[in-house]
Coordinates of N, CA, C and O and ligand atoms in Angstrom, one line a residue:
M82 N 25.7 -51.5 22.7 CA 25.5 -51.1 24.1 C 24.1 -50.8 24.4 O 23.4 -50.0 23.6
I83 N 23.5 -51.3 25.5 CA 22.1 -51.0 25.8 C 22.2 -50.1 27.1 O 22.9 -50.3 28.0
Y84 N 21.3 -49.0 27.0 CA 21.2 -48.1 28.1 C 19.8 -48.3 28.7 O 18.9 -48.1 28.0
R85 N 19.7 -48.6 30.0 CA 18.4 -48.7 30.6 C 18.4 -48.4 32.1 O 19.5 -48.4 32.7
N86 N 17.1 -48.4 32.7 CA 17.1 -48.3 34.1 C 17.4 -49.6 34.7 O 16.9 -50.7 34.2
A87 N 18.0 -49.6 35.9 CA 18.3 -50.8 36.5 C 17.1 -51.4 37.2 O 16.2 -50.6 37.6
T88 N 17.1 -52.8 37.4 CA 16.0 -53.3 38.2 C 16.7 -54.0 39.4 O 17.9 -54.1 39.4
V89 N 15.9 -54.5 40.4 CA 16.5 -55.1 41.5 C 17.3 -56.4 41.1 O 18.3 -56.7 41.8
D90 N 17.0 -57.0 40.0 CA 17.8 -58.1 39.5 C 19.3 -57.6 39.1 O 20.2 -58.5 39.0
D91 N 19.5 -56.4 39.0 CA 20.8 -55.9 38.5 C 21.7 -55.5 39.7 O 22.9 -55.3 39.6
I92 N 21.1 -55.6 40.9 CA 21.9 -55.1 42.1 C 23.2 -55.8 42.4 O 24.2 -55.1 42.6
S93 N 23.2 -57.2 42.3 CA 24.5 -57.8 42.6 C 25.6 -57.5 41.6 O 26.7 -57.3 42.1
A94 N 25.3 -57.2 40.4 CA 26.3 -56.8 39.5 C 26.7 -55.4 39.7 O 27.9 -55.1 39.7
I95 N 25.8 -54.5 40.2 CA 26.2 -53.1 40.5 C 27.0 -53.1 41.7 O 28.0 -52.3 41.9
V96 N 26.7 -54.0 42.7 CA 27.6 -54.1 43.9 C 29.0 -54.4 43.6 O 29.9 -53.8 44.1
K97 N 29.1 -55.3 42.6 CA 30.5 -55.7 42.2 C 31.2 -54.6 41.6 O 32.5 -54.4 41.9
L98 N 30.6 -53.9 40.8 CA 31.3 -52.7 40.1 C 31.6 -51.6 41.2 O 32.6 -50.9 41.1
Q99 N 30.7 -51.3 42.2 CA 30.9 -50.5 43.2 C 32.1 -50.8 44.0 O 33.0 -50.0 44.2
K100 N 32.3 -52.1 44.3 CA 33.4 -52.5 45.1 C 34.7 -52.3 44.4 O 35.8 -51.9 45.0
K101 N 34.7 -52.6 43.0 CA 35.9 -52.5 42.2 C 36.5 -51.0 42.3 O 37.7 -50.8 42.2
Y102 N 35.5 -50.0 42.3 CA 36.0 -48.7 42.2 C 35.6 -47.7 43.4 O 35.8 -46.5 43.3
H103 N 35.2 -48.3 44.5 CA 35.0 -47.5 45.7 C 36.2 -47.2 46.4 O 37.2 -48.0 46.5
I104 N 36.3 -45.9 47.0 CA 37.6 -45.5 47.5 C 38.1 -46.4 48.6 O 39.4 -46.5 48.8
T105 N 37.3 -47.1 49.3 CA 37.7 -48.0 50.4 C 38.2 -49.4 49.9 O 38.9 -50.1 50.6
T106 N 37.9 -49.7 48.6 CA 38.2 -51.0 48.2 C 39.0 -51.0 46.8 O 39.4 -52.1 46.3
I107 N 39.1 -49.9 46.2 CA 39.8 -49.8 44.9 C 41.3 -50.2 44.9 O 41.9 -50.0 46.0
S108 N 41.8 -50.8 43.9 CA 43.2 -51.1 43.9 C 44.1 -49.8 43.6 O 43.6 -48.8 43.1
E109 N 45.3 -49.8 44.2 CA 46.1 -48.7 44.1 C 46.4 -48.3 42.6 O 46.6 -47.1 42.2
K110 N 46.5 -49.3 41.8 CA 46.7 -49.2 40.3 C 45.5 -48.4 39.6 O 45.8 -47.4 38.9
D111 N 44.3 -48.7 40.1 CA 43.1 -48.0 39.4 C 42.8 -46.6 40.1 O 42.1 -45.8 39.4
K112 N 43.4 -46.3 41.2 CA 42.9 -45.2 41.9 C 43.2 -43.9 41.2 O 42.3 -42.9 41.3
P113 N 44.3 -43.6 40.6 CA 44.6 -42.4 39.8 C 43.6 -42.2 38.7 O 43.5 -41.0 38.3
D114 N 42.9 -43.1 38.3 CA 41.8 -42.9 37.3 C 40.5 -42.7 37.8 O 39.4 -42.8 37.1
G115 N 40.3 -42.4 39.1 CA 39.1 -42.0 39.7 C 38.5 -43.1 40.6 O 38.9 -44.3 40.4
F116 N 37.6 -42.8 41.5 CA 37.0 -43.6 42.5 C 35.7 -43.0 42.9 O 35.4 -41.8 42.7
V117 N 34.7 -43.9 43.3 CA 33.4 -43.4 43.9 C 33.5 -43.2 45.4 O 34.3 -44.0 46.1
T118 N 32.8 -42.3 45.9 CA 32.8 -42.0 47.3 C 31.6 -42.5 48.1 O 31.8 -43.1 49.2
T119 N 30.5 -42.2 47.6 CA 29.3 -42.6 48.2 C 29.1 -44.2 48.3 O 29.3 -44.8 47.2
L120 N 29.0 -44.8 49.4 CA 28.8 -46.3 49.5 C 27.4 -46.7 49.8 O 26.9 -46.3 50.7
F121 N 26.9 -47.5 48.9 CA 25.5 -48.0 49.0 C 25.4 -49.4 49.5 O 26.2 -50.3 49.1
T122 N 24.5 -49.6 50.4 CA 24.2 -51.0 50.8 C 23.3 -51.6 49.7 O 22.7 -50.8 48.9
E123 N 23.1 -52.9 49.7 CA 22.1 -53.5 48.8 C 20.7 -52.9 49.0 O 20.0 -52.7 48.1
E124 N 20.4 -52.8 50.3 CA 19.1 -52.2 50.7 C 18.9 -50.8 50.0 O 17.8 -50.4 49.6
Q125 N 20.0 -49.9 50.1 CA 20.0 -48.6 49.6 C 19.8 -48.6 48.1 O 19.1 -47.7 47.5
F126 N 20.4 -49.5 47.4 CA 20.2 -49.6 45.9 C 18.9 -50.1 45.6 O 18.2 -49.5 44.6
K127 N 18.3 -50.9 46.4 CA 16.9 -51.4 46.2 C 15.9 -50.2 46.4 O 15.0 -50.0 45.6
E128 N 16.2 -49.4 47.4 CA 15.3 -48.2 47.7 C 15.5 -47.2 46.5 O 14.5 -46.6 46.0
L129 N 16.7 -47.0 46.0 CA 16.9 -46.0 45.0 C 16.2 -46.5 43.7 O 15.6 -45.7 42.9
I130 N 16.2 -47.8 43.4 CA 15.5 -48.3 42.3 C 13.9 -48.2 42.4 O 13.3 -47.7 41.5
E131 N 13.5 -48.7 43.5 CA 12.0 -48.8 43.7 C 11.4 -47.5 43.9 O 10.2 -47.2 43.4
K132 N 12.0 -46.6 44.7 CA 11.3 -45.4 45.0 C 11.6 -44.3 44.1 O 10.9 -43.3 43.9
E133 N 12.8 -44.3 43.4 CA 13.3 -43.2 42.6 C 13.5 -43.5 41.2 O 13.8 -42.6 40.4
N134 N 13.5 -44.8 40.8 CA 13.9 -45.2 39.5 C 15.2 -44.6 39.1 O 15.4 -44.2 38.0
G135 N 16.1 -44.6 40.1 CA 17.3 -43.7 40.0 C 18.6 -44.4 39.6 O 19.7 -43.8 39.8
I136 N 18.6 -45.5 39.0 CA 19.9 -46.1 38.6 C 19.8 -46.3 37.0 O 19.0 -47.0 36.6
T137 N 20.7 -45.7 36.3 CA 20.9 -46.0 34.9 C 22.1 -46.9 34.7 O 23.1 -46.6 35.3
I138 N 21.9 -47.9 33.8 CA 23.2 -48.7 33.6 C 23.4 -48.8 32.0 O 22.5 -48.7 31.2
A139 N 24.7 -49.1 31.8 CA 25.1 -49.4 30.3 C 25.3 -51.0 30.3 O 26.1 -51.4 31.2
C140 N 24.9 -51.7 29.4 CA 25.1 -53.1 29.3 C 25.6 -53.5 28.1 O 25.2 -53.1 27.0
H141 N 26.8 -54.2 28.1 CA 27.4 -54.8 26.8 C 27.1 -56.3 27.0 O 27.7 -57.0 27.8
G142 N 26.2 -56.6 26.1 CA 25.7 -58.1 26.2 C 25.0 -58.2 27.7 O 24.2 -57.3 28.0
K143 N 25.4 -59.2 28.4 CA 24.8 -59.3 29.7 C 25.6 -58.6 30.8 O 25.2 -58.5 32.0
K144 N 26.7 -58.0 30.4 CA 27.6 -57.4 31.4 C 27.3 -56.0 31.7 O 27.0 -55.2 30.7
I145 N 27.2 -55.6 32.9 CA 26.9 -54.3 33.3 C 28.2 -53.5 33.4 O 29.1 -53.9 34.2
V146 N 28.5 -52.5 32.5 CA 29.8 -51.9 32.4 C 29.8 -50.5 32.9 O 30.9 -49.9 33.0
A147 N 28.6 -50.0 33.3 CA 28.6 -48.6 33.9 C 27.3 -48.3 34.6 O 26.2 -49.0 34.3
Y148 N 27.4 -47.5 35.6 CA 26.1 -47.1 36.3 C 26.2 -45.6 36.6 O 27.2 -45.0 36.7
V149 N 25.0 -45.0 36.7 CA 24.8 -43.6 37.0 C 23.7 -43.6 38.2 O 22.7 -44.2 37.8
M150 N 23.9 -42.9 39.2 CA 22.8 -42.7 40.1 C 22.2 -41.3 40.1 O 23.0 -40.4 39.8
A151 N 20.9 -41.1 40.3 CA 20.3 -39.8 40.3 C 19.1 -40.0 41.2 O 18.3 -40.9 41.1
A152 N 18.9 -39.0 42.1 CA 17.7 -39.0 43.0 C 17.4 -37.7 43.6 O 18.3 -36.7 43.5
S153 N 16.2 -37.5 44.1 CA 15.9 -36.4 44.9 C 16.7 -36.2 46.1 O 17.3 -37.2 46.5
W154 N 16.9 -35.0 46.6 CA 17.7 -34.9 47.8 C 17.1 -35.6 49.1 O 17.7 -35.9 50.0
K155 N 15.8 -35.9 49.0 CA 15.1 -36.6 50.1 C 15.8 -38.0 50.2 O 16.0 -38.5 51.3
Y156 N 16.1 -38.6 49.1 CA 16.7 -39.9 49.1 C 18.2 -39.8 49.7 O 18.5 -40.7 50.5
W157 N 18.8 -38.7 49.3 CA 20.3 -38.6 49.7 C 20.5 -38.1 51.1 O 21.6 -38.3 51.7
A158 N 19.4 -37.6 51.8 CA 19.6 -36.9 53.0 C 20.1 -37.8 54.2 O 20.6 -37.3 55.2
K159 N 20.1 -39.1 54.0 CA 20.7 -40.0 55.1 C 22.2 -39.9 55.2 O 22.8 -40.4 56.1
W160 N 22.9 -39.4 54.1 CA 24.3 -39.4 54.1 C 24.7 -38.0 54.6 O 24.3 -37.0 54.1
P161 N 25.6 -37.9 55.6 CA 26.0 -36.6 56.2 C 26.5 -35.6 55.2 O 26.2 -34.5 55.3
L162 N 27.3 -36.0 54.1 CA 27.8 -35.2 53.2 C 26.6 -34.5 52.4 O 26.7 -33.3 52.1
F163 N 25.7 -35.2 52.1 CA 24.5 -34.7 51.3 C 23.7 -33.8 52.2 O 23.2 -32.8 51.8
Q164 N 23.6 -34.1 53.5 CA 22.8 -33.3 54.4 C 23.6 -31.9 54.4 O 22.8 -30.8 54.4
Y165 N 24.9 -31.9 54.4 CA 25.7 -30.6 54.4 C 25.3 -29.9 53.1 O 25.1 -28.7 53.2
M166 N 25.3 -30.6 52.0 CA 25.0 -30.0 50.7 C 23.5 -29.4 50.7 O 23.3 -28.3 50.1
I167 N 22.6 -30.1 51.3 CA 21.2 -29.7 51.3 C 21.1 -28.4 52.1 O 20.5 -27.5 51.6
D168 N 21.7 -28.4 53.2 CA 21.6 -27.2 54.1 C 22.2 -25.9 53.3 O 21.9 -24.8 53.7
D169 N 23.2 -26.2 52.5 CA 24.0 -25.1 51.9 C 23.3 -24.6 50.6 O 23.7 -23.6 50.0
L170 N 22.3 -25.4 50.0 CA 21.7 -25.0 48.8 C 21.1 -23.6 48.8 O 21.3 -22.9 47.8
K171 N 20.5 -23.2 49.9 CA 19.8 -21.9 49.9 C 20.8 -20.8 49.8 O 20.5 -19.6 49.5
D172 N 22.1 -21.1 50.1 CA 23.1 -20.0 50.1 C 24.0 -20.2 48.8 O 25.1 -19.7 48.7
T173 N 23.5 -20.9 47.8 CA 24.3 -21.2 46.6 C 23.5 -20.8 45.4 O 22.2 -21.1 45.3
E174 N 24.2 -20.1 44.4 CA 23.5 -19.7 43.3 C 24.2 -20.3 42.0 O 25.3 -20.5 42.0
Y175 N 23.3 -20.7 40.9 CA 23.9 -21.1 39.8 C 23.2 -20.4 38.6 O 22.0 -20.4 38.5
K176 N 24.0 -19.6 37.9 CA 23.5 -18.8 36.8 C 22.3 -17.9 37.2 O 21.2 -17.8 36.6
G177 N 22.5 -17.3 38.5 CA 21.5 -16.5 39.0 C 20.3 -17.1 39.6 O 19.5 -16.4 40.2
I178 N 20.4 -18.4 39.7 CA 19.2 -19.1 40.4 C 19.6 -19.6 41.7 O 20.7 -20.4 41.8
T179 N 18.9 -19.3 42.7 CA 19.2 -19.9 44.1 C 18.7 -21.3 44.1 O 17.6 -21.6 43.7
L180 N 19.6 -22.1 44.6 CA 19.3 -23.6 44.5 C 18.4 -24.0 45.7 O 18.3 -23.4 46.7
S181 N 17.6 -25.0 45.3 CA 16.7 -25.6 46.4 C 16.6 -27.1 46.1 O 17.0 -27.6 45.1
T182 N 15.8 -27.7 47.0 CA 15.6 -29.2 46.9 C 14.5 -29.4 45.8 O 14.3 -30.5 45.4
E183 N 13.8 -28.4 45.4 CA 12.8 -28.5 44.5 C 13.3 -28.3 43.0 O 12.9 -28.9 42.0
N184 N 14.3 -27.3 42.9 CA 14.8 -27.0 41.5 C 16.0 -27.9 41.2 O 16.5 -27.7 40.0
T185 N 16.6 -28.7 42.1 CA 17.8 -29.4 41.7 C 17.6 -30.9 42.3 O 16.8 -31.1 43.2
Y186 N 18.4 -31.7 41.6 CA 18.6 -33.1 42.2 C 20.0 -33.4 42.2 O 20.9 -32.7 41.7
Q187 N 20.4 -34.4 43.0 CA 21.8 -34.9 43.0 C 22.1 -36.0 42.0 O 21.4 -37.1 42.1
Y188 N 23.0 -35.8 41.1 CA 23.5 -36.8 40.2 C 24.8 -37.4 40.7 O 25.6 -36.7 41.2
G189 N 25.0 -38.7 40.5 CA 26.1 -39.4 40.9 C 26.0 -40.2 42.1 O 25.0 -40.0 42.9
P190 N 27.0 -41.2 42.3 CA 28.1 -41.4 41.6 C 27.8 -42.0 40.1 O 26.8 -42.6 39.9
I191 N 28.8 -41.7 39.3 CA 28.9 -42.4 38.0 C 30.1 -43.3 38.0 O 31.1 -43.0 38.7
C192 N 30.0 -44.4 37.4 CA 31.2 -45.4 37.4 C 31.2 -46.1 36.1 O 30.1 -46.7 35.8
I193 N 32.3 -46.1 35.4 CA 32.4 -46.9 34.2 C 33.6 -47.8 34.3 O 34.7 -47.4 34.8
D194 N 33.4 -49.0 34.0 CA 34.4 -50.1 34.1 C 35.6 -49.7 33.2 O 35.4 -49.0 32.0
M195 N 36.8 -50.0 33.6 CA 38.1 -49.5 33.0 C 38.0 -49.6 31.4 O 38.4 -48.7 30.7
D196 N 37.7 -50.8 30.9 CA 37.7 -51.1 29.6 C 36.8 -50.3 28.7 O 36.9 -50.2 27.4
Y197 N 35.9 -49.5 29.3 CA 34.9 -48.7 28.6 C 35.0 -47.3 28.7 O 34.2 -46.5 28.4
R198 N 36.1 -46.8 29.5 CA 36.4 -45.4 29.6 C 37.0 -44.8 28.3 O 37.5 -45.5 27.5
G199 N 36.9 -43.6 28.2 CA 37.4 -42.8 27.0 C 36.6 -43.2 25.8 O 37.0 -43.0 24.7
T200 N 35.3 -43.7 26.0 CA 34.4 -44.0 24.9 C 33.1 -43.2 25.0 O 32.9 -42.3 26.0
E201 N 32.2 -43.5 24.1 CA 30.9 -42.7 24.1 C 30.0 -43.1 25.3 O 29.0 -42.5 25.6
V202 N 30.4 -44.2 26.1 CA 29.6 -44.7 27.2 C 29.4 -43.4 28.2 O 28.3 -43.3 28.7
L203 N 30.4 -42.7 28.5 CA 30.3 -41.5 29.4 C 29.1 -40.7 29.0 O 28.2 -40.4 29.8
R204 N 29.1 -40.1 27.8 CA 28.0 -39.2 27.3 C 26.7 -39.9 27.4 O 25.7 -39.3 27.8
K205 N 26.7 -41.1 26.8 CA 25.3 -41.8 26.6 C 24.7 -42.1 28.0 O 23.5 -41.9 28.2
V206 N 25.5 -42.7 28.9 CA 24.8 -43.0 30.2 C 24.5 -41.9 31.0 O 23.5 -41.8 31.7
F207 N 25.3 -40.8 30.9 CA 25.0 -39.5 31.6 C 23.6 -39.0 31.0 O 22.8 -38.6 31.8
D208 N 23.6 -38.9 29.7 CA 22.4 -38.3 29.0 C 21.1 -39.1 29.4 O 20.0 -38.5 29.5
F209 N 21.2 -40.4 29.3 CA 20.1 -41.2 29.6 C 19.4 -40.8 30.9 O 18.3 -40.7 31.1
S210 N 20.3 -40.8 31.9 CA 19.9 -40.4 33.3 C 19.4 -39.0 33.3 O 18.2 -38.7 33.7
R211 N 20.1 -38.0 32.7 CA 19.9 -36.6 32.8 C 18.4 -36.4 32.1 O 17.6 -35.6 32.7
M212 N 18.2 -37.0 31.0 CA 16.9 -36.8 30.2 C 15.8 -37.2 31.1 O 14.7 -36.5 31.1
Q213 N 15.8 -38.3 31.8 CA 14.8 -38.7 32.7 C 14.5 -37.7 33.8 O 13.3 -37.3 34.1
M214 N 15.6 -37.2 34.4 CA 15.4 -36.4 35.6 C 15.0 -34.9 35.1 O 14.5 -34.1 35.9
S215 N 15.2 -34.6 33.8 CA 14.8 -33.2 33.3 C 13.3 -33.0 33.4 O 12.8 -31.9 33.4
K216 N 12.6 -34.2 33.4 CA 11.1 -34.0 33.5 C 10.7 -33.5 34.8 O 9.7 -32.8 35.0
K217 N 11.5 -33.6 35.9 CA 11.2 -33.1 37.2 C 12.0 -31.9 37.7 O 11.6 -31.1 38.5
Y218 N 13.3 -31.8 37.2 CA 14.1 -30.8 37.7 C 14.8 -30.0 36.6 O 15.4 -30.7 35.6
P219 N 15.0 -28.7 36.8 CA 15.6 -27.9 35.8 C 17.2 -28.0 35.9 O 17.9 -27.7 34.9
L220 N 17.7 -28.3 37.1 CA 19.1 -28.2 37.4 C 19.7 -29.5 38.0 O 19.0 -30.1 38.9
L221 N 20.9 -29.9 37.5 CA 21.6 -31.1 38.1 C 22.7 -30.5 38.9 O 23.4 -29.7 38.7
I222 N 22.9 -31.2 40.2 CA 24.0 -30.9 41.1 C 24.8 -32.1 41.4 O 24.2 -33.2 41.6
T223 N 26.1 -31.9 41.5 CA 26.9 -33.0 41.9 C 28.1 -32.5 42.6 O 28.4 -31.3 42.8
F224 N 29.0 -33.5 43.1 CA 30.2 -33.1 43.8 C 31.3 -34.0 43.3 O 31.1 -35.2 43.0
I225 N 32.6 -33.5 43.3 CA 33.7 -34.3 42.9 C 34.9 -33.9 43.8 O 35.1 -32.8 44.1
N226 N 35.6 -35.0 44.4 CA 36.7 -34.8 45.2 C 37.9 -34.0 44.4 O 38.0 -34.4 43.3
H227 N 38.5 -33.0 45.0 CA 39.6 -32.3 44.3 C 40.6 -33.2 43.8 O 41.4 -32.9 42.8
I228 N 40.9 -34.4 44.4 CA 41.9 -35.2 44.0 C 41.5 -36.2 42.8 O 42.3 -37.0 42.4
N229 N 40.2 -36.2 42.5 CA 39.7 -37.1 41.4 C 39.8 -36.3 40.0 O 38.8 -35.8 39.5
H230 N 41.1 -36.2 39.5 CA 41.3 -35.4 38.3 C 40.6 -35.9 37.1 O 40.2 -35.1 36.2
R231 N 40.6 -37.2 37.0 CA 39.9 -37.8 35.8 C 38.5 -37.3 35.7 O 37.9 -37.0 34.7
S232 N 37.8 -37.5 36.9 CA 36.4 -37.2 36.9 C 36.1 -35.7 36.7 O 35.2 -35.4 36.0
Y233 N 37.0 -34.9 37.3 CA 36.9 -33.4 37.1 C 37.0 -33.1 35.6 O 36.2 -32.3 35.1
A234 N 38.0 -33.7 35.0 CA 38.1 -33.5 33.5 C 37.0 -33.9 32.7 O 36.5 -33.3 31.8
A235 N 36.5 -35.2 33.0 CA 35.4 -35.7 32.2 C 34.1 -34.9 32.4 O 33.5 -34.5 31.4
H236 N 33.8 -34.4 33.7 CA 32.7 -33.6 33.9 C 32.8 -32.2 33.3 O 31.7 -31.7 32.9
T237 N 33.9 -31.5 33.4 CA 34.0 -30.1 33.0 C 34.2 -30.1 31.5 O 33.6 -29.3 30.9
K238 N 35.2 -30.9 31.0 CA 35.5 -30.8 29.6 C 34.6 -31.6 28.7 O 34.1 -31.1 27.6
K239 N 34.2 -32.7 29.1 CA 33.4 -33.6 28.2 C 31.9 -33.4 28.3 O 31.2 -33.5 27.4
L240 N 31.5 -33.3 29.6 CA 30.1 -33.2 29.9 C 29.6 -31.7 30.0 O 28.4 -31.5 30.2
G241 N 30.5 -30.9 30.2 CA 30.1 -29.4 30.3 C 29.5 -28.9 31.5 O 28.8 -27.9 31.6
L242 N 29.8 -29.6 32.6 CA 29.3 -29.0 33.9 C 30.2 -27.9 34.3 O 31.3 -27.8 34.0
D243 N 29.5 -27.0 35.1 CA 30.2 -25.8 35.7 C 30.6 -26.0 37.1 O 29.8 -26.5 37.8
V244 N 31.7 -25.5 37.5 CA 32.1 -25.5 39.0 C 31.3 -24.4 39.6 O 31.4 -23.2 39.1
I245 N 30.5 -24.7 40.6 CA 29.8 -23.7 41.4 C 30.6 -23.1 42.5 O 30.6 -21.9 42.8
K246 N 31.2 -24.0 43.3 CA 32.0 -23.7 44.4 C 32.9 -24.8 44.9 O 32.7 -25.9 44.3
S247 N 33.6 -24.6 45.9 CA 34.3 -25.7 46.6 C 34.0 -25.7 48.0 O 33.5 -24.6 48.6
F248 N 34.0 -26.9 48.6 CA 33.6 -26.9 50.0 C 34.4 -28.1 50.7 O 34.8 -29.0 50.0
D249 N 34.6 -27.9 52.0 CA 35.4 -28.9 52.7 C 34.3 -29.8 53.6 O 33.4 -29.3 54.2
F250 N 34.7 -31.0 53.6 CA 33.8 -31.9 54.4 C 34.6 -33.1 54.8 O 35.2 -33.8 53.9
N251 N 34.6 -33.4 56.1 CA 35.4 -34.6 56.6 C 36.8 -34.7 56.0 O 37.2 -35.8 55.5
N252 N 37.6 -33.7 56.2 CA 39.0 -33.6 55.8 C 39.2 -33.8 54.3 O 40.3 -34.1 53.9
N253 N 38.2 -33.6 53.5 CA 38.4 -33.6 52.0 C 37.8 -32.3 51.5 O 36.9 -31.7 52.0
T254 N 38.3 -32.0 50.3 CA 37.8 -30.7 49.6 C 37.1 -31.2 48.3 O 37.7 -32.0 47.5
Y255 N 36.0 -30.7 48.1 CA 35.1 -31.1 46.9 C 34.8 -29.9 46.1 O 34.5 -28.8 46.6
Y256 N 34.6 -30.2 44.8 CA 33.9 -29.2 43.9 C 32.5 -29.5 44.0 O 32.0 -30.7 44.0
E257 N 31.7 -28.5 44.0 CA 30.2 -28.7 43.7 C 30.0 -28.1 42.3 O 30.5 -27.0 41.9
L258 N 29.4 -28.9 41.5 CA 29.2 -28.6 40.1 C 27.7 -28.7 39.7 O 26.9 -29.4 40.4
G259 N 27.4 -28.0 38.6 CA 26.0 -28.2 38.1 C 25.8 -27.9 36.6 O 26.8 -27.5 35.9
C260 N 24.7 -28.2 36.1 CA 24.3 -27.8 34.7 C 22.8 -27.9 34.6 O 22.1 -28.3 35.5
Y261 N 22.4 -27.3 33.5 CA 20.9 -27.4 33.2 C 20.6 -28.8 32.8 O 21.5 -29.4 32.1
T262 N 19.4 -29.4 33.0 CA 19.1 -30.7 32.7 C 18.7 -30.9 31.2 O 18.7 -32.0 30.7
S263 N 18.3 -29.7 30.6 CA 17.8 -29.8 29.3 C 18.4 -28.8 28.3 O 17.7 -27.9 28.0
E264 N 19.7 -28.9 28.0 CA 20.3 -28.1 27.1 C 21.3 -28.9 26.3 O 21.8 -29.9 26.7
Ligands
COA585 C1 34.8 -40.5 35.9 C2 34.5 -41.4 34.8 C3 33.0 -41.7 34.8 C4 34.9 -40.6 33.4 O1 34.6 -41.4 32.4 P1 35.8 -41.7 31.3 O2 35.1 -42.5 30.2 O3 36.9 -42.2 32.0 O4 36.0 -40.2 30.7 P2 37.0 -39.8 29.6 O5 38.1 -40.7 29.4 O6 36.1 -39.6 28.3 O7 37.4 -38.3 30.0 C5 38.3 -38.1 31.0 C6 39.2 -37.0 30.7 O8 40.2 -37.0 31.8 C7 41.6 -37.2 31.1 N1 42.3 -38.1 32.0 C8 42.4 -39.5 31.8 N2 43.1 -40.0 32.8 C9 43.4 -39.0 33.7 C10 44.0 -38.9 34.9 N3 44.5 -40.0 35.5 N4 44.1 -37.8 35.5 C11 43.6 -36.7 35.0 N5 42.9 -36.7 33.8 C12 42.8 -37.8 33.2 C13 41.4 -37.9 29.8 O9 42.4 -37.5 29.0 C14 40.1 -37.3 29.4 O10 40.1 -36.0 28.8 P3 40.5 -36.0 27.2 O11 39.9 -37.2 26.5 O12 40.0 -34.6 26.8 O13 42.0 -36.1 27.2 C15 35.3 -42.6 34.8 O14 36.7 -42.4 34.7 C16 35.1 -43.5 36.0 O15 34.1 -44.3 36.1 N6 36.1 -43.4 37.0 C17 35.9 -44.2 38.3 C18 34.9 -43.8 39.2 C19 34.8 -42.2 39.3 O16 35.8 -41.6 39.4 N7 33.6 -41.8 39.3 C20 33.3 -40.3 39.5 C21 33.2 -39.9 40.9 S1 33.0 -38.2 41.1

């Protein structure tokens, strides 16, 4: 398995993986094993790659089998849910530290193709992304829908993220989670 930053040449494969597991297009069979919420256009993927170097992928041969997004809050601010999270950072503490757009970044979505779940891909693709972001930010912040039980288990039990709070947005309830980037 190769772990690397995505380039614009990878966008069409990432779009396909996004479609397979996005909440609006996922099959009923796959949904209980998790779904991604943020929907990116090809242009938004391009901006994420070119301005933030913010997509990590796992490749098995030529096949892209997983992706992880990570970026500054400036990049995420165009989505209403992230604007809500940004506004709330100043009222949120993690391990005694008040959160801000300077000391945190937003990680996610992460998506792993079904055949590669339950393997080391989760930890490896997560760490590849986290290590790069640790150069700029001490803390990682993310969110998970309360009904995404697999993602919650993966992030809390396997990756060691802590739940910071829960919040409601657009008729959904989400966990906000965080961790240090270099521990
Ligand atoms: C979330 C995701 C990245 C986790 O990676 P993964 O390789 O599946 O994670 P793992 O299988 O190693 O760990 C998940 C844990 O949840 C448990 N689990 C599996 N299926 C589950 C289910 N349907 N409901 C609840 N828990 C479940 C597993 O048992 C495992 O814990 P265990 O190994 O201690 O028993 C992956 O499932 C995925 O890409 N899902 C689709 C997209 C998604 O949900 N992204 C996250 C958005 S917040």
